[in-house]
Coordinates of C-alpha atoms in Angstrom, one line a residue:
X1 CA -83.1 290.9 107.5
X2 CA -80.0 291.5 108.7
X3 CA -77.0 292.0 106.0
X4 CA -73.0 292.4 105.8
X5 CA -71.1 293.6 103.3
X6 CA -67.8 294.9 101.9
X7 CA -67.0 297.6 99.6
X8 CA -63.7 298.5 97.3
X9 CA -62.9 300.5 94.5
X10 CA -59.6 300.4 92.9
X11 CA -58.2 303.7 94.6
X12 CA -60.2 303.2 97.9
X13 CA -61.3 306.5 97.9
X14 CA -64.4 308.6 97.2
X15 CA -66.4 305.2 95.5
X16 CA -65.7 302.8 98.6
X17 CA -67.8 305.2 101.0
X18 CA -70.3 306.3 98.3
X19 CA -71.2 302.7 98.1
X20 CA -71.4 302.1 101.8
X21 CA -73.3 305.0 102.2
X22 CA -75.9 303.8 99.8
X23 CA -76.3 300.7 101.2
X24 CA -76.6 301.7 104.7
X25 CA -79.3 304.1 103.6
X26 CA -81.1 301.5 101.7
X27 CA -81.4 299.3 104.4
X28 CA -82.5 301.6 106.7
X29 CA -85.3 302.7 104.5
X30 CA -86.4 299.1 104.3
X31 CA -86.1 298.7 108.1
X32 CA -83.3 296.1 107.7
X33 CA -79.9 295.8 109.5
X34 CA -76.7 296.9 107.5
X35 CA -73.0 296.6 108.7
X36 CA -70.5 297.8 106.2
X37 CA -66.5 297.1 105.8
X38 CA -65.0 299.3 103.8
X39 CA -61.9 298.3 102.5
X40 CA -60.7 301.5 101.3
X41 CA -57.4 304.0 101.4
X42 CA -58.4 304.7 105.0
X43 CA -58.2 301.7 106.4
X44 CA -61.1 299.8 108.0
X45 CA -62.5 298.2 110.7
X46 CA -63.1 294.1 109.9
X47 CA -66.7 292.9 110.6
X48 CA -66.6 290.5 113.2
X49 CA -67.1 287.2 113.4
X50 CA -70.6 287.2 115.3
X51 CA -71.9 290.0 113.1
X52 CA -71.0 287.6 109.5
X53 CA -72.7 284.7 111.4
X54 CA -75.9 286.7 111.8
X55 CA -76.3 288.0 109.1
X56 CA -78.6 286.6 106.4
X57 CA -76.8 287.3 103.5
X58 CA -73.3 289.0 102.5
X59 CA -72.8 291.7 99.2
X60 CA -69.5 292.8 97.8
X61 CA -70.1 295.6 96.0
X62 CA -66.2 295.7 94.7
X63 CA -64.3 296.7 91.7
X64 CA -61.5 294.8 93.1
X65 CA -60.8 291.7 95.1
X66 CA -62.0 291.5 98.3
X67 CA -59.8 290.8 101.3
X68 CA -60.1 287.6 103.7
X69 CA -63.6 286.7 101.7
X70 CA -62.9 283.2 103.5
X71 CA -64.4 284.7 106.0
X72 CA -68.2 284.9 104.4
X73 CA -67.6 280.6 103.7
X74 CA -71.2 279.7 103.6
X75 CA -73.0 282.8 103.3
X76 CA -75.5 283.4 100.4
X77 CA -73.2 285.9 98.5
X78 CA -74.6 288.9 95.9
X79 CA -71.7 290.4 94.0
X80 CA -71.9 293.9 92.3
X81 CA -70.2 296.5 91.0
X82 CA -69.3 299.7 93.2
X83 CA -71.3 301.3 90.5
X84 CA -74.2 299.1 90.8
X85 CA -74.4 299.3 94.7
X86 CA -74.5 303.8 94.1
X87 CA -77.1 303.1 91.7
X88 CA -79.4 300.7 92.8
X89 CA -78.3 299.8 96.7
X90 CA -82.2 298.8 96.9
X91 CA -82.0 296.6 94.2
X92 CA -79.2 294.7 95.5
X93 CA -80.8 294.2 98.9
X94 CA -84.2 292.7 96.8
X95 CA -81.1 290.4 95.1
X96 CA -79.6 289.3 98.9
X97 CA -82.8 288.7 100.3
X98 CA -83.6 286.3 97.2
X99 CA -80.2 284.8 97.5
X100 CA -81.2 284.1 101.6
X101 CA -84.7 283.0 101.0
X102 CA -82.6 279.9 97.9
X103 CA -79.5 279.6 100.0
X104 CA -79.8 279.3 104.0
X105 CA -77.0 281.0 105.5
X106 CA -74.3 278.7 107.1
X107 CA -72.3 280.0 110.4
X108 CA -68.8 280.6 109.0
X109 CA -65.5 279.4 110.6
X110 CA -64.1 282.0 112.8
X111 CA -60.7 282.7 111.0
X112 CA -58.4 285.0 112.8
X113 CA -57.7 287.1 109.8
X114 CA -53.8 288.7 110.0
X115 CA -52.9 291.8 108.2
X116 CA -51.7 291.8 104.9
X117 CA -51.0 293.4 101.5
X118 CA -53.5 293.9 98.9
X119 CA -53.3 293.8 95.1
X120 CA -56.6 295.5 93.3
X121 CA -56.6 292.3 91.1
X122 CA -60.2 290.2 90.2
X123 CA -59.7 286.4 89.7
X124 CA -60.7 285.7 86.6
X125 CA -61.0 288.7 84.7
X126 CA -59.5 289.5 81.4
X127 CA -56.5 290.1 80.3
X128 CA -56.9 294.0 79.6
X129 CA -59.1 294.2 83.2
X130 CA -56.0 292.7 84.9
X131 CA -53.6 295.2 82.7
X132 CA -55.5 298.0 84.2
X133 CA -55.8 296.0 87.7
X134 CA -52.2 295.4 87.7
X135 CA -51.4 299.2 87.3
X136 CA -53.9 300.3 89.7
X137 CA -52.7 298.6 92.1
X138 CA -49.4 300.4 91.3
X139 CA -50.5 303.1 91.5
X140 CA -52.9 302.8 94.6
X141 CA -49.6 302.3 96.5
X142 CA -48.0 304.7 95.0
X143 CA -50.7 307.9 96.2
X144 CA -49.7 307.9 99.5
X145 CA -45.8 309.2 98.0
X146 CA -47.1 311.5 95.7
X147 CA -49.5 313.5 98.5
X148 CA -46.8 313.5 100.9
X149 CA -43.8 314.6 98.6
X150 CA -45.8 316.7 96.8
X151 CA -47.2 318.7 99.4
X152 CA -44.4 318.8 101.5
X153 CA -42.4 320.3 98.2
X154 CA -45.3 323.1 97.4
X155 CA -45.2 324.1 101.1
X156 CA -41.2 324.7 100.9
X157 CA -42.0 326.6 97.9
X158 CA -44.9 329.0 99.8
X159 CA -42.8 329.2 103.0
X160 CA -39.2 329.7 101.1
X161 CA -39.9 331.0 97.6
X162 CA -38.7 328.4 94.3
X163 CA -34.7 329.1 95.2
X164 CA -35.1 326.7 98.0
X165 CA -34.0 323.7 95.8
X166 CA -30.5 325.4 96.5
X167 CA -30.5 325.9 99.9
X168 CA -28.3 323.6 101.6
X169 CA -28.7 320.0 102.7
X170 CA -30.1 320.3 106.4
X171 CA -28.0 317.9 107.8
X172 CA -25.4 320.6 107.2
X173 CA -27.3 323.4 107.8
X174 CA -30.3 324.1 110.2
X175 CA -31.8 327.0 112.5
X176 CA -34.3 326.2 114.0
X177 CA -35.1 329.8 113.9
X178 CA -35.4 329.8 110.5
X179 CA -38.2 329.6 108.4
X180 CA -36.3 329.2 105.4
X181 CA -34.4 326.3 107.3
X182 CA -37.9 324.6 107.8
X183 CA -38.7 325.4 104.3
X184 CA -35.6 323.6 103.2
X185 CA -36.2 321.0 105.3
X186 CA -39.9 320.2 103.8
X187 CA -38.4 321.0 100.1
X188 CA -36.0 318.0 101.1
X189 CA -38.4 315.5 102.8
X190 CA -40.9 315.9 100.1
X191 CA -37.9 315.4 97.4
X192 CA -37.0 312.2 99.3
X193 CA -40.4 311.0 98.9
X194 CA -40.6 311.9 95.6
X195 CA -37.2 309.6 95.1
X196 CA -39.6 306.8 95.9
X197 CA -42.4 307.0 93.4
X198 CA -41.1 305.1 90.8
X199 CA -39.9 302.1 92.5
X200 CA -43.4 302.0 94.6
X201 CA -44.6 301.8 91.6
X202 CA -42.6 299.3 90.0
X203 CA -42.8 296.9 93.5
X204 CA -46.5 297.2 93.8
X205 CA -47.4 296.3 89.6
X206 CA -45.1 293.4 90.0
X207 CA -47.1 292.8 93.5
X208 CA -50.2 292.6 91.7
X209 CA -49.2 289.8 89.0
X210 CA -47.5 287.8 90.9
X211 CA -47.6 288.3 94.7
X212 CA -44.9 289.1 97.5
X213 CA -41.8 287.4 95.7
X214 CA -42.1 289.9 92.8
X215 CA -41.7 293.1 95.2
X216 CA -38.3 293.1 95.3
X217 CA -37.7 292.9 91.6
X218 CA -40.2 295.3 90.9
X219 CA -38.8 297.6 93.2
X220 CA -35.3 296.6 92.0
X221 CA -36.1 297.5 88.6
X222 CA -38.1 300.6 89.6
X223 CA -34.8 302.3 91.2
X224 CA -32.6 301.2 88.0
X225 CA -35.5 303.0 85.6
X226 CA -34.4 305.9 88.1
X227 CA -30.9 305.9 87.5
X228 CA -30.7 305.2 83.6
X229 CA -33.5 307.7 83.6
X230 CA -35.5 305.9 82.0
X231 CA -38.5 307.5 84.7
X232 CA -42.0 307.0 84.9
X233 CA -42.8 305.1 82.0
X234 CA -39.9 303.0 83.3
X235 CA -41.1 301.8 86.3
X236 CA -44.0 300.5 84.5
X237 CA -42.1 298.5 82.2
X238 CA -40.2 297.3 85.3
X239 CA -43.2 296.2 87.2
X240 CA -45.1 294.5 84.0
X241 CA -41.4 292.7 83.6
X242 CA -40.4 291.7 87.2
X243 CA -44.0 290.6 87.4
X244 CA -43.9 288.5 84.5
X245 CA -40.4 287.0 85.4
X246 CA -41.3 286.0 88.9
X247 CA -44.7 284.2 87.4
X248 CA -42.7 282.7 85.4
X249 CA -40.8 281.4 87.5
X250 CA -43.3 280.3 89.9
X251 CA -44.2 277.7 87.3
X252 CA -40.5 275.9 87.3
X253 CA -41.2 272.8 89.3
X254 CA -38.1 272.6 92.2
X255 CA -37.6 269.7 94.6
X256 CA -39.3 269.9 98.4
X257 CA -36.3 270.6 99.7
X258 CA -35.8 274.0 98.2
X259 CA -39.3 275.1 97.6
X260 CA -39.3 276.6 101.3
X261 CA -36.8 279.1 100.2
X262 CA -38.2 279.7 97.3
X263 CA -40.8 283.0 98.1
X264 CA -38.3 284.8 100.3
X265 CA -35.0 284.0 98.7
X266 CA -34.7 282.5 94.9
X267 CA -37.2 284.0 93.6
X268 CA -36.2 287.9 94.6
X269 CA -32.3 286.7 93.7
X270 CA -32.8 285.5 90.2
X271 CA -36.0 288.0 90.0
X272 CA -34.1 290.8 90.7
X273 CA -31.0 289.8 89.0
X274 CA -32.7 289.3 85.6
X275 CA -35.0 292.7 85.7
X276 CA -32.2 294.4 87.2
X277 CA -29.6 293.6 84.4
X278 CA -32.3 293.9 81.5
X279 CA -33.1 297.2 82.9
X280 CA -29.6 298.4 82.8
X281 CA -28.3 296.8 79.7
X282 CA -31.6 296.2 77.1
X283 CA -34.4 298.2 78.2
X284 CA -33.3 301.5 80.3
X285 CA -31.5 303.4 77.1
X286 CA -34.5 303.0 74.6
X287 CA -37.1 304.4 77.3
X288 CA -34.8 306.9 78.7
X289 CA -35.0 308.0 74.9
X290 CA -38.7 307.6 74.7
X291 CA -39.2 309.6 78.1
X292 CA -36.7 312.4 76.9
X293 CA -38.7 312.6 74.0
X294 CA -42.0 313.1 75.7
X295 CA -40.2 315.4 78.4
X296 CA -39.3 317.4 75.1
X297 CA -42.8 317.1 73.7
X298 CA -44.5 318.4 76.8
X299 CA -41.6 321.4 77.6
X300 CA -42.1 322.2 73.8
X301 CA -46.4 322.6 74.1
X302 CA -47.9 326.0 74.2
X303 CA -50.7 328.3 72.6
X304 CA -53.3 325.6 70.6
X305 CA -51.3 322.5 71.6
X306 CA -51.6 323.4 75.3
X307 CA -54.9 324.3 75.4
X308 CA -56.1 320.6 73.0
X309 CA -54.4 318.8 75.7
X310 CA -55.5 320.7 78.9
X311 CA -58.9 319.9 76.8
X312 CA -58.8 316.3 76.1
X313 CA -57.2 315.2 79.8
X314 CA -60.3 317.4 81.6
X315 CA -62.7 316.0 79.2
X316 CA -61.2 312.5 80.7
X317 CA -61.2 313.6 84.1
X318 CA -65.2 314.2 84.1
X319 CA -66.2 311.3 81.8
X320 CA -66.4 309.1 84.1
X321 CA -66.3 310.6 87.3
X322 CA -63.1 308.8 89.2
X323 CA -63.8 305.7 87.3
X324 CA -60.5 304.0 84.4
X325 CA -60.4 307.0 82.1
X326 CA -60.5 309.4 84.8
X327 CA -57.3 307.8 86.8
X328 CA -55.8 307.5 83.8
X329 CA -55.7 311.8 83.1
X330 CA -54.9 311.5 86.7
X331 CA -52.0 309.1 86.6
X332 CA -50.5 311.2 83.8
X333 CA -50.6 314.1 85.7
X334 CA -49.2 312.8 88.5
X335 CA -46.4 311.2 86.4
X336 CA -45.8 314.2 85.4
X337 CA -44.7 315.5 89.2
X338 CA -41.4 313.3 88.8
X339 CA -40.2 315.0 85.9
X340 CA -40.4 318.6 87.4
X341 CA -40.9 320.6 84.4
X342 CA -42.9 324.0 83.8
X343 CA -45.1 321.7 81.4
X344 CA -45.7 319.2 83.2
X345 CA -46.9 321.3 86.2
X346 CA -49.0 323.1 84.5
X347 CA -50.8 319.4 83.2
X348 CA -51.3 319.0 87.1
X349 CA -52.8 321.9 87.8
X350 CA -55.3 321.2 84.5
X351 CA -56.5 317.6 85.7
X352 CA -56.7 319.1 89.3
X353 CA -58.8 322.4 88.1
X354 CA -61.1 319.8 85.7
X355 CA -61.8 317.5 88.5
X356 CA -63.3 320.1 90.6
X357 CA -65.8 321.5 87.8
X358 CA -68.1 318.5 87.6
X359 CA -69.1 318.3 91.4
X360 CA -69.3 322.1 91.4
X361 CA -71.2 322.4 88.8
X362 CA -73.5 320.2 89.4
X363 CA -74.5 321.8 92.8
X364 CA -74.5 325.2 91.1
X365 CA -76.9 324.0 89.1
X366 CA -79.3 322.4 91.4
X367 CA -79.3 325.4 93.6
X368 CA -80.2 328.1 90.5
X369 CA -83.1 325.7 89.0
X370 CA -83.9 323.4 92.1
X371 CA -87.2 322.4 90.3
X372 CA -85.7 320.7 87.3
X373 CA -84.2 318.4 90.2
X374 CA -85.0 315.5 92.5
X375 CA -84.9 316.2 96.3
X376 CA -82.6 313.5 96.4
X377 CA -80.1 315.1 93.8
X378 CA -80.8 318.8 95.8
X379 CA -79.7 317.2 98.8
X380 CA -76.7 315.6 97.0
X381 CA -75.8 319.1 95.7
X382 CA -75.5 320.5 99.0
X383 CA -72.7 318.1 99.3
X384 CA -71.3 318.7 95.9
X385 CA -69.9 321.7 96.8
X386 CA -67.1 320.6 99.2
X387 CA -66.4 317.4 97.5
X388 CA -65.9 319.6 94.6
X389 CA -63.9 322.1 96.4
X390 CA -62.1 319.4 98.3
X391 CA -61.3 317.6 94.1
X392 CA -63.4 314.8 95.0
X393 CA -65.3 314.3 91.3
X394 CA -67.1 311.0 92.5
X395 CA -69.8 314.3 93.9
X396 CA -70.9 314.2 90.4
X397 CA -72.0 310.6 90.7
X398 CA -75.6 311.1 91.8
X399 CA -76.5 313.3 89.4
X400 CA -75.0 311.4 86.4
X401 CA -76.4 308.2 87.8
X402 CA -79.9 309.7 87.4
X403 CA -79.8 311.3 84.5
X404 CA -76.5 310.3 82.4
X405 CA -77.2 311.5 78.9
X406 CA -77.7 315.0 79.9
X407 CA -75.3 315.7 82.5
X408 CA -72.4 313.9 81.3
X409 CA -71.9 315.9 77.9
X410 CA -72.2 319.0 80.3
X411 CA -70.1 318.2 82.7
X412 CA -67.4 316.8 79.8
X413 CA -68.1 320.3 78.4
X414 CA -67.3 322.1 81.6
X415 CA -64.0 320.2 82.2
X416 CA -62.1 320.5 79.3
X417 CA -63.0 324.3 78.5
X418 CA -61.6 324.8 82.7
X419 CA -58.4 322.0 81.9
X420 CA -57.9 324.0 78.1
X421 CA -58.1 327.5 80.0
X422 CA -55.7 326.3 83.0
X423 CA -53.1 325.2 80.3
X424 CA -53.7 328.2 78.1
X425 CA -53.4 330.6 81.5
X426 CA -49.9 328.6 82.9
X427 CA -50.9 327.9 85.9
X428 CA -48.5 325.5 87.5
X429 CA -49.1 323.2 90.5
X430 CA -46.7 320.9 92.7
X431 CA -49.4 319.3 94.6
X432 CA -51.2 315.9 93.2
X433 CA -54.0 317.1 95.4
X434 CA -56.0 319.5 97.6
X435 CA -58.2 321.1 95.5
X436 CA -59.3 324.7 95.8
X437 CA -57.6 324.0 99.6
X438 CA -53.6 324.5 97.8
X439 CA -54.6 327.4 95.6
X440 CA -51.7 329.3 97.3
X441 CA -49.6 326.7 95.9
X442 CA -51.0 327.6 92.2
X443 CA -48.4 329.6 89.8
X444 CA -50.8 332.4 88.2
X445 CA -53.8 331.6 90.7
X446 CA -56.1 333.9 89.9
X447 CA -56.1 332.5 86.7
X448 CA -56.0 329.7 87.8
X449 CA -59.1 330.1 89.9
X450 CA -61.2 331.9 86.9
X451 CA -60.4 328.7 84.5
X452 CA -62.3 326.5 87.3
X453 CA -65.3 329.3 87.8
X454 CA -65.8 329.7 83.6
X455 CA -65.5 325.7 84.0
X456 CA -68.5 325.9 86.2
X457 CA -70.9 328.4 84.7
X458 CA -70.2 326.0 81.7
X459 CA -71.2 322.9 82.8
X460 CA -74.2 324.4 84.7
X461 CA -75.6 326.2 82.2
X462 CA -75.3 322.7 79.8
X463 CA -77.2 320.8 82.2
X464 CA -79.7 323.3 82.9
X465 CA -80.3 323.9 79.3
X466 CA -80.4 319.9 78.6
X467 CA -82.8 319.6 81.0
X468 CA -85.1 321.8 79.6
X469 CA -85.6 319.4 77.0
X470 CA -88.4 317.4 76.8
X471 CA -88.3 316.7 80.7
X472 CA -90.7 318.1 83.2
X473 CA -89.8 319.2 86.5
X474 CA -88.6 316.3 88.9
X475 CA -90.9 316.0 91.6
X476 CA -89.7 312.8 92.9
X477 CA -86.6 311.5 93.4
X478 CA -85.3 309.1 90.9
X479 CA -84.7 305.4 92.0
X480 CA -81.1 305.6 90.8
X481 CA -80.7 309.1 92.2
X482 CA -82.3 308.4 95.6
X483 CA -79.8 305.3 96.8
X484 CA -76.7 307.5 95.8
X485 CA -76.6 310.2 98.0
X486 CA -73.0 310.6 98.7
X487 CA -71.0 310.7 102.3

């Protein structure tokens, strides 16, 4: 059989290739053909036209929608998950083949397929699911800022020490001899691209609901939640309500005549014009409260507080392993990078210390007691260890796909005793990512480096000591197991 397919998760990251991965492997186990698109944060590489004609069957295995599916017109389609293809790829190859054997393939239409954007939005899903949808996408967009400015920002801080915010503005001042002149020079790229975070935000949520007209507005009212200071929580509201007005909108019925200008000029005027002045004059003063409420909430956390919410965002961060709850600790965090305070650098460097554990744990575990695992979960915890390192917690995946009610509790465990501890310890952290690659970007990073290890030993020694009971030493791999190995 030969079989095509395309995979995306919301964030396009660790999930995307997992499920490729799995489904390659799958088919070449059962001798069939497999070619993959991944349609992740990387990019990727369309299938071409003669390889979708020849191939028997198509699966999407996506948690979002898929791009240019016109493309697969007339193919018998299987549609998963992302989970379900890490799982169970061989079960959705059984499901294709099926499909082929009711439905015989029909060569599709050779589209020429043109670069564009892409929301993270289902058709037809609920109203939460699009919620979520809508603010992934958001934030999906909005990544690409935070890595940039944030590393750029932690390197001028190694490089030129935390009084570099008052060196001069380079345009001024620069010697290229300097390394304090490069240090400032990083400090105020990565500041710049900090600048843009909210109204990427805003632009790319309004995006999502209601297609290109509403990136204008969005962004519009992203920039005017920056100036009132109304902030993160801001730019959401923006992006929910220049979404909402330009759907709105959409539906006002406008003579031929005008409805060619519509997309590109009318509807970003009187988009941005209404989210703009609602911004400024309704909404911005009420959430600027609200957001120097919360700045004052998180500046005023210490001892017990601290540590109950380093505790509940790591237990978040490992419950489902890069899934909702786990972007939504992260997206917190990283929220938290525009407001700049001690607190809220210190939350980073919690979710950040929490999202290594489970992956590292997990390999720890599987290379003290080997026997109480499958040789398909040994070799996944050979690869646990730099996904962990690297703050990739999808490494977890395999295991907890195997055997959930044991190692999910431990690795929750593990997490929030390593997020309570980093809080507890102040640590601090600038950079959204990295993992145990920016530790000497880490305020207090020995610390810092102990919360993840006691994190560890934690979560291994839970799983070790669930498995234990009542289950025999795994001699073969489990089916769920087996088709997740990870990239």
């Amino acid at each position: 059989m030969k079989y095509v397919a395309v995979t995306a998760c919301p964030t396009g990251i660790a999930h995307t290739y997992m499920a490729a991965e799995a489904l390659e492997q799958a088919a070449k186990s059962a001798g069939d053909e497999m070619l993959v698109e991944t349609q992740g944060s990387a990019g990727s590489t369309p299938l071409s036209s003669a390889d979708i004609a020849a191939a028997d069957a198509v699966i999407f295995a996506a948690d979002v929608g898929v791009r240019d599916r016109e493309r697969f017109a007339g193919k018998p389609v299987v549609e998963v998950s992302v989970k379900q293809a890490i799982n169970d790829a061989a079960g959705l190859l059984a499901q294709a083949a099926d499909a082929a054997q009711r439905e015989p393939a029909a060569a599709p239409e050779p589209t020429a397929a043109a670069p564009e954007l892409a929301s993270k939005v289902v058709a037809g899903a609920g109203f939460g699911t699009r919620l979520r949808q809508w603010l992934m996408t958001g934030v999906s967009y909005m990544i690409p800022f935070v890595a940039a400015g944030g590393l750029l920002i932690a390197l001028s801080f190694a490089l030129g020490g935390y009084q570099i915010t008052d060196a001069p503005p380079v345009t001024e001042v620069f010697d290229p001899a300097s390394l304090l002149s490069w240090a400032a020079l990083a400090n105020q790229i990565g500041t710049t691209a900090f600048e843009f975070l909210v109204p990427v935000l805003a632009g790319f949520i309004a995006f999502a609901i209601a297609d290109r007209p509403a990136i204008a507005p969005g962004f519009v009212g992203g920039a005017v939640a920056v100036t009132v200071g109304a902030g993160f929580l801001g730019g959401l509201v923006a992006g929910l309500l220049a979404g909402a007005v330009i759907a709105g909108l959409k539906q006002v019925k406008v003579p031929r005549g005008i409805a060619g200008i519509m997309p590109v000029v009318v509807l970003p005027l009187l988009g941005s014009l209404v989210v703009g002045g609602l911004m400024f004059v309704v909404l911005g003063k009420p959430i600027a409260l609200a957001m120097a409420a919360l700045t004052g909430w998180l500046t005023g956390l210490s001892g017990a507080n601290a540590a109950l919410l380093g505790a509940l965002l790591g237990a978040m961060i490992a419950f489902d392993m890069g899934g909702p709850i786990n972007k939504v600790a992260y997206t917190f965090a990283v929220g938290g990078l525009s407001i700049g305070t001690t607190a809220s650098l210190e939350i980073m460097a919690a979710v950040m210390a929490a999202g290594m554990v489970p992956p590292l744990a997990l390999a720890l575990a599987s290379a003290v007691r080997s026997k109480l695992f499958s040789p398909a979960e040994r070799a996944s915890g050979r690869a646990a260890w730099l996904l962990g390192a690297s703050f990739i917690t999808e490494g977890a995946i395999p295991f907890a796909a195997g055997d959930p009610l044991r190692v999910i509790p431990s690795i929750v465990l593990g997490s929030a005793t390593t997020g309570a501890l980093s809080m507890t310890f102040g640590a601090t952290l600038r950079a959204p990512h990295g993992g145990i690659f920016v530790t000497p970007l880490v305020g207090n990073p020995l610390l810092y480096l102990a919360a993840i290890v006691i994190g560890v030993v934690v979560a291994a020694a839970a799983v070790l000591f669930a498995k234990r009971l009542g289950r025999q030493d795994a001699a073969e791999p489990a089916p769920e197991a087996a088709s997740a190995v990870p990239a």
